[in-house]
Amino acid sequence: MSDTTTDAGVDALARRLDDAQTSRTETPSIEAGQPLDVDTAYRVQKALVGLRTGRGERVVGVKLGFTSKAKMAQMGVSDVIVGRLTDAMQVRDGGTTDLAGYIHPKAEPEVAYRLARDVDLDDPDEDILSAVDAVAPAIEIIDSRYLDFKFTYADVVADNTSAAGFAVGPWSPMRSAADLDVRLAVGDEENAGTTAAILGDPEQALHALLDMCRRRRIPLKAGYVVLAGAATAALPLGEAEARCTVEGLGEVSLKGVRK
Ligand code: OOG
Ligand code: MG
């Protein structure tokens, strides 16, 4: 049990999650062993990402989770979460990703936005939509560091919202992505849905993101990729191609390989 009233206790939890990631060994839910409030969980997340940037990784974006009812139902939670993406997580569109780097990866179909400028979290009139210059289809690879992919809301926040990988397809100039059909195929499995599953319209995810980043003091910088959240439930990623198609925006793919 870590004393999370101290920075040392927060750091210990971050190290536990980081070790799980780097050794590809699941760790039990933190909350199974001790209470963890959401504020502390975001501090753990920050420390966890700090371990990655300390090894030379760069934060290149942010992601929302649980923006769809399907995901909330799959995971048994009911509020959005925000996590950080680093350059080491990025997979080239059409590229491969080594499955040895993950514990139990799953693919999700997503819509990505790109920030053309810094977002001012302290300006009450900030208009996040005006900061976005492009939209693209994307695949997120989630890989919970917890045993059997089982966690509480605070657990998953601490674990950087299961962020593990992402690929972004061709960018289009910013436009509405409301009510577009979405398909995710991984090997012979397929999930279909629409972008309406993302808080009614993925643009709502941008508003939710600004709100969360203000509350959690998570910077939003020029050039960042923003993943708006999965439009369908996730599919396990094995040695197969994962392809996500978003109507009108095009497609993006990656392939899980064992090297
Ligand atoms: C948490 C991450 C959820 C999404 O798009 O809803 C997420 C998880 O399910 O492990 O990324
Ligand atoms: Mg996601």
mmCIF file of N, CA, C and O in Angstrom, residues 38 76 79 86 91 116 120 125 130 133 169 224 240 259:
data_model
loop_
_atom_site.group_PDB
_atom_site.id
_atom_site.type_symbol
_atom_site.label_atom_id
_atom_site.label_comp_id
_atom_site.label_asym_id
_atom_site.label_seq_id
_atom_site.Cartn_x
_atom_site.Cartn_y
_atom_site.Cartn_z
ATOM 1 N N VAL A 38 -9.922 10.234 -7.494
ATOM 2 C CA VAL A 38 -9.649 10.600 -8.889
ATOM 3 C C VAL A 38 -8.565 11.677 -8.978
ATOM 4 O O VAL A 38 -7.717 11.636 -9.872
ATOM 5 N N GLY A 76 -18.097 -0.547 -17.701
ATOM 6 C CA GLY A 76 -18.863 -0.337 -16.476
ATOM 7 C C GLY A 76 -18.553 0.975 -15.770
ATOM 8 O O GLY A 76 -18.458 1.019 -14.545
ATOM 9 N N ASP A 79 -18.156 8.343 -16.794
ATOM 10 C CA ASP A 79 -17.719 9.722 -17.043
ATOM 11 C C ASP A 79 -16.476 9.653 -17.931
ATOM 12 O O ASP A 79 -15.738 8.672 -17.878
ATOM 13 N N THR A 86 2.251 9.769 -26.303
ATOM 14 C CA THR A 86 3.645 10.161 -26.566
ATOM 15 C C THR A 86 4.058 9.698 -27.967
ATOM 16 O O THR A 86 3.416 8.818 -28.564
ATOM 17 N N VAL A 91 2.146 4.744 -34.283
ATOM 18 C CA VAL A 91 2.399 3.737 -35.317
ATOM 19 C C VAL A 91 2.063 4.404 -36.647
ATOM 20 O O VAL A 91 1.054 5.098 -36.759
ATOM 21 N N ALA A 116 -4.002 23.385 -34.050
ATOM 22 C CA ALA A 116 -3.114 24.262 -34.826
ATOM 23 C C ALA A 116 -2.422 25.278 -33.921
ATOM 24 O O ALA A 116 -1.457 25.916 -34.328
ATOM 25 N N ASP A 120 -5.745 28.057 -24.620
ATOM 26 C CA ASP A 120 -5.561 28.787 -23.359
ATOM 27 C C ASP A 120 -6.575 28.289 -22.328
ATOM 28 O O ASP A 120 -7.750 28.655 -22.358
ATOM 29 N N ASP A 125 -13.274 32.417 -22.361
ATOM 30 C CA ASP A 125 -13.909 32.500 -23.684
ATOM 31 C C ASP A 125 -13.200 31.637 -24.720
ATOM 32 O O ASP A 125 -13.506 31.722 -25.912
ATOM 33 N N SER A 130 -12.014 26.498 -32.687
ATOM 34 C CA SER A 130 -11.230 27.384 -33.560
ATOM 35 C C SER A 130 -9.741 27.064 -33.499
ATOM 36 O O SER A 130 -8.954 27.574 -34.299
ATOM 37 N N ASP A 133 -7.426 22.436 -36.702
ATOM 38 C CA ASP A 133 -7.349 22.690 -38.153
ATOM 39 C C ASP A 133 -7.564 21.448 -39.004
ATOM 40 O O ASP A 133 -7.699 21.568 -40.217
ATOM 41 N N GLY A 169 -4.788 8.368 -39.752
ATOM 42 C CA GLY A 169 -4.895 8.321 -41.209
ATOM 43 C C GLY A 169 -4.704 9.704 -41.813
ATOM 44 O O GLY A 169 -4.236 10.626 -41.134
ATOM 45 N N TYR A 224 -0.683 19.129 -31.239
ATOM 46 C CA TYR A 224 -1.187 17.928 -30.562
ATOM 47 C C TYR A 224 -2.241 17.207 -31.404
ATOM 48 O O TYR A 224 -3.091 17.836 -32.043
ATOM 49 N N ALA A 240 -2.659 -9.559 -36.916
ATOM 50 C CA ALA A 240 -3.647 -9.319 -37.958
ATOM 51 C C ALA A 240 -3.626 -7.848 -38.293
ATOM 52 O O ALA A 240 -3.089 -7.033 -37.544
ATOM 53 N N LYS A 259 7.793 -10.194 -33.927
ATOM 54 C CA LYS A 259 9.084 -10.126 -34.623
ATOM 55 C C LYS A 259 10.000 -11.250 -34.170
ATOM 56 O O LYS A 259 9.845 -11.764 -33.083
#
